[in-house]
Coordinates of C-alpha atoms in Angstrom, one line a residue:
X1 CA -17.3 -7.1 -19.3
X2 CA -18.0 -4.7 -16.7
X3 CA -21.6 -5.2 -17.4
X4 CA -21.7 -8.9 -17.2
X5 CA -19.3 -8.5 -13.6
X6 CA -22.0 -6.1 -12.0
X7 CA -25.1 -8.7 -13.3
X8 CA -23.5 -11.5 -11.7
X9 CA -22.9 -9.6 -8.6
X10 CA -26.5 -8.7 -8.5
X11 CA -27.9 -12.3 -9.2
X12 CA -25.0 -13.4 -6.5
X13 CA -26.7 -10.9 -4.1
X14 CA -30.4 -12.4 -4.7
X15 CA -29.2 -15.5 -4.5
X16 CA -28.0 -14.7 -1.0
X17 CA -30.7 -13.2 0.1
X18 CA -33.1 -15.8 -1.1
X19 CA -31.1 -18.3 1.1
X20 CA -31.1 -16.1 3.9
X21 CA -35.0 -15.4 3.8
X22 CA -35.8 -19.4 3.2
X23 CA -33.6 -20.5 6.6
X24 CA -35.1 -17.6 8.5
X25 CA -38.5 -19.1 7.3
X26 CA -37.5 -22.6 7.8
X27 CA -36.0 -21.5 11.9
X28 CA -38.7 -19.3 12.5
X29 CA -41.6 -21.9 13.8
X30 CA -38.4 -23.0 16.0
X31 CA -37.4 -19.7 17.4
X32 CA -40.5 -18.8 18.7
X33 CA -41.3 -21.7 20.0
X34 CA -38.1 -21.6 21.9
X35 CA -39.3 -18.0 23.1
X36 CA -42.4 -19.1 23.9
X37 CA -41.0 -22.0 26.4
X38 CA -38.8 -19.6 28.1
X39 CA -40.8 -17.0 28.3
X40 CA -43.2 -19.6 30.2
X41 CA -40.9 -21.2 31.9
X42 CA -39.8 -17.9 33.8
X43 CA -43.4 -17.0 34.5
X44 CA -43.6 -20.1 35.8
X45 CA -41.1 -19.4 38.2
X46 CA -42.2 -15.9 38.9
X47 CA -45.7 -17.4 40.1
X48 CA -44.4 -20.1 42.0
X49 CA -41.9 -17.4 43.9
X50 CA -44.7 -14.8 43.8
X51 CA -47.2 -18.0 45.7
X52 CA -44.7 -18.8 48.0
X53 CA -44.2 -15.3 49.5
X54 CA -48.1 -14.7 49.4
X55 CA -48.6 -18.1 51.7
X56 CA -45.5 -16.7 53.6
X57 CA -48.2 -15.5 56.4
X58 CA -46.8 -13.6 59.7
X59 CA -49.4 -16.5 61.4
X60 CA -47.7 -19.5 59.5
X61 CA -44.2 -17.8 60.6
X62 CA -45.3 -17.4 64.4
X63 CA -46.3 -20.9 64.0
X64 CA -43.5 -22.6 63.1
X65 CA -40.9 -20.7 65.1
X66 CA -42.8 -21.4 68.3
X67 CA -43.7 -25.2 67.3
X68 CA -39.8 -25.2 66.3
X69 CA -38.3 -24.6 69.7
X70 CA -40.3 -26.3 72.2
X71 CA -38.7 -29.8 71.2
X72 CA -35.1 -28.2 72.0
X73 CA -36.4 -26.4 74.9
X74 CA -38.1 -29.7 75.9
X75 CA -34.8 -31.7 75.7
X76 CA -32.5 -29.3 77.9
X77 CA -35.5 -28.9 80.8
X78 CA -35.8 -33.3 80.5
X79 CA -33.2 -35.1 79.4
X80 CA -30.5 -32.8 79.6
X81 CA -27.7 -35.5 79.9
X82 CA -28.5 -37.3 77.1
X83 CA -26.8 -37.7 74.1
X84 CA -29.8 -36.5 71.9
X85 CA -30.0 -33.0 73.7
X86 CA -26.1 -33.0 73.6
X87 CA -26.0 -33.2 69.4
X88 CA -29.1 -31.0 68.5
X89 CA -27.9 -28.0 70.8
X90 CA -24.3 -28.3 70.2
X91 CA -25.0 -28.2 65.8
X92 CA -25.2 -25.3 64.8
X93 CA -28.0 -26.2 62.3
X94 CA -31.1 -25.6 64.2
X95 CA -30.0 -22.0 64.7
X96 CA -29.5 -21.4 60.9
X97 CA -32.5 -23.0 60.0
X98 CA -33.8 -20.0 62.5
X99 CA -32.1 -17.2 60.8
X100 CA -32.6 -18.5 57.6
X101 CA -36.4 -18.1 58.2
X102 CA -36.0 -14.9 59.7
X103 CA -34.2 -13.3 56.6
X104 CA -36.3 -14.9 54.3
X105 CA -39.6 -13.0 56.4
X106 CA -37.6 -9.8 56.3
X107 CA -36.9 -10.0 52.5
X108 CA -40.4 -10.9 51.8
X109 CA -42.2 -8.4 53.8
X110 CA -39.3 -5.9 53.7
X111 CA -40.2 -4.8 50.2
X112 CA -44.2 -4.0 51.3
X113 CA -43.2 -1.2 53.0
X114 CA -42.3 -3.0 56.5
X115 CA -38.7 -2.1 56.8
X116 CA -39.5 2.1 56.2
X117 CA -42.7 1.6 59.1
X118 CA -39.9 -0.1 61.3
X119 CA -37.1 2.7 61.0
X120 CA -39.5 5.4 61.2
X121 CA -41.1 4.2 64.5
X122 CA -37.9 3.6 66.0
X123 CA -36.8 7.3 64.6
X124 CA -39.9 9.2 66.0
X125 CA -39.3 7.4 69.4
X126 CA -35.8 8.3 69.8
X127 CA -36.9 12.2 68.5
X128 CA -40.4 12.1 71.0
X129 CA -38.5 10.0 74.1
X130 CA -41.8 8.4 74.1
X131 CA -43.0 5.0 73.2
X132 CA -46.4 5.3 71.2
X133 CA -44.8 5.0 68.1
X134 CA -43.1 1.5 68.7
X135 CA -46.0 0.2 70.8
X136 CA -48.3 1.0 67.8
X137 CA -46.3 -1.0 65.4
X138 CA -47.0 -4.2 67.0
X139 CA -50.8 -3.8 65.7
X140 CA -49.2 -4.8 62.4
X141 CA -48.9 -8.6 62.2
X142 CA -45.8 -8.9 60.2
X143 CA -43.8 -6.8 62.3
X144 CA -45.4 -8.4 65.2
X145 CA -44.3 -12.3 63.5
X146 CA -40.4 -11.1 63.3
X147 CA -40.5 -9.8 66.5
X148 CA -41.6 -12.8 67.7
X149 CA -38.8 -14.8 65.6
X150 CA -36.5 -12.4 67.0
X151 CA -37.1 -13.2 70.7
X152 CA -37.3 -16.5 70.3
X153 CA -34.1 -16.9 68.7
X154 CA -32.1 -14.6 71.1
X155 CA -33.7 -16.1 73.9
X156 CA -32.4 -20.0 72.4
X157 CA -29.2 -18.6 72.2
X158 CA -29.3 -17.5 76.1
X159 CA -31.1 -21.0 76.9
X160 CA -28.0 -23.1 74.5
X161 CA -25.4 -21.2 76.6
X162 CA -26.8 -21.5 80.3
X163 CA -27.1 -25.2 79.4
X164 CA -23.6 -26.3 77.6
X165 CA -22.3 -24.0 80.8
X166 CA -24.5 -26.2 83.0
X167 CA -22.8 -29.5 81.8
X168 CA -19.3 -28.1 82.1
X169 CA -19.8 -26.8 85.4
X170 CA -22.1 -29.7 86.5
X171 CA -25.0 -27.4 87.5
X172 CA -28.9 -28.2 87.4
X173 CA -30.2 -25.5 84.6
X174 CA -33.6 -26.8 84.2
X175 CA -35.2 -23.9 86.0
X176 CA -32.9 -21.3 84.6
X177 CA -33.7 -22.4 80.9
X178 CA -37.6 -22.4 81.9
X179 CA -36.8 -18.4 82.4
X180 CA -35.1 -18.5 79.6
X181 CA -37.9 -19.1 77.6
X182 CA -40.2 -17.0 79.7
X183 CA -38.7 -13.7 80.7
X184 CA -34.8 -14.3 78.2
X185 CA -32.6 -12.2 80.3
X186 CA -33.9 -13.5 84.3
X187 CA -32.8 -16.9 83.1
X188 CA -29.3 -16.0 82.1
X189 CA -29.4 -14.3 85.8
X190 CA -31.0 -17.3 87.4
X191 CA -28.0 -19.4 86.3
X192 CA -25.2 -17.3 87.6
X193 CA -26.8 -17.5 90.8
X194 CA -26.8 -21.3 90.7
X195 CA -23.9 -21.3 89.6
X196 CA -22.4 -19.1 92.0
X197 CA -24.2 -21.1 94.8
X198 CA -22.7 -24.5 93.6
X199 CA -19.3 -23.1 93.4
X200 CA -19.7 -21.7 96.7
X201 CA -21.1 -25.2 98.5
X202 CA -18.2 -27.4 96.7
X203 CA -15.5 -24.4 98.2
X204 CA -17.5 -25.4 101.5
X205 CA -17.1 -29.1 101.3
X206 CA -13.3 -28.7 100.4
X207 CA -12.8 -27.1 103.1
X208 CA -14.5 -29.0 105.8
X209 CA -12.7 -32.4 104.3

C-alpha cells in the first residue's frame, strides 16, 4: 500500500510539472514580447528626453527668453492703460512660464558639470577678493544663457512693479520701465523720483487752490 501511495505521488508530481512546463511554454512567446514592448517603449522615452535636452541649446534659451519679453515690455512702454497690458502683467503665468524654463536649463545643464564650475568660481572669488574667476565663467555659453534668463526675469519683475505702482499712483512709467530693461536697478530709481515729483506737484496744486 505504501508502495502504491508513494507511485501515485510521484506520477501526481510529473503530472504537475508537465502542466507547469507546457503553460510556461504556451506564455512564453507572450512574456517576452511584453518585455520586449516595454523595454522599447522606455527607450523610447529615454531618447526622446535624452533629444530634448541635447536641442536644449544655451542659444535657443537666450532666444526665447529675450523674444519672450519684449511683447510685455512693449505693452507697458505703449499701451499701458489698456486692458491687454492690465491682464498679461497682473497673471502670474508669464512669470512661471519664465521660471519654469529657467529650472528646466539648470536641471539640464546642471548635471554636465555647470553647477560645480558655478560654485567654485563664486568660492575662489570670495577666497581671492578678485573677480577673474567669475568674469571667466561667462566664456561658457550655458552659464552665460542662465545668466541672461536670470536678468531678464529679475529685471520684469522690477519693470511689473514700477508699472502696477504707476497705475495706482497715476504716474507716467514709460521711461522708468525703458531702464528697467536697460540698466534693472536705475529704473526702479527712475520711478521713485517721478513718483516723488508727482506727489510733490499735486501737494503744490492743493495748496495753491
Amino acid at each position: 500500500m505504501r508502495v502504491a501511495r508513494v507511485c501515485n505521488s510521484l506520477l501526481g508530481l510529473k503530472t504537475s510539472q508537465h502542466r507547469v512546463h507546457t503553460a510556461l511554454h504556451a506564455w512564453s512567446p507572450r512574456c517576452v514580447l511584453q518585455i520586449r514592448q516595454t523595454t522599447a517603449t522606455r527607450l523610447g522615452k529615454q531618447r526622446v528626453v535624452s533629444t530634448a535636452f541635447t536641442a536644449f541649446t544655451p542659444q535657443l534659451v537666450f532666444n526665447m527668453m529675450t523674444l519672450a519679453v519684449m511683447p510685455v515690455y512693449g505693452l507697458m512702454i505703449a499701451c499701458p492703460k489698456t486692458q491687454l497690458t492690465k491682464s498679461v502683467v497682473s497673471s502670474p503665468l508669464f512669470y512661471t512660464v519664465g521660471c519654469l524654463l529657467y529650472v528646466a536649463a539648470l536641471a539640464a545643464w546642471g548635471s554636465g558639470g555647470l553647477l560645480g564650475t558655478v560654485w567654485g568660481a563664486c568660492t575662489q572669488c570670495l577666497a581671492d577678493q578678485q573677480m577673474t574667476a567669475f568674469a571667466a565663467l561667462f566664456q561658457c555659453p550655458k552659464a552665460t544663457a542662465l545668466t541672461w534668463t536670470h536678468l531678464l526675469l529679475l529685471d520684469l519683475c522690477v519693470a511689473r512693479h514700477v508699472y502696477l505702482d504707476g497705475l495706482k499712483k497715476q504716474v507716467v512709467t514709460a521711461h522708468s520701465i525703458v531702464l528697467c530693461f536697460m540698466f534693472g536697478p536705475t529704473g526702479l530709481l527712475s520711478h521713485m523720483f517721478t513718483s516723488r515729483g508727482a506727489q510733490g506737484r499735486q501737494e503744490s496744486n492743493l495748496s495753491n487752490a
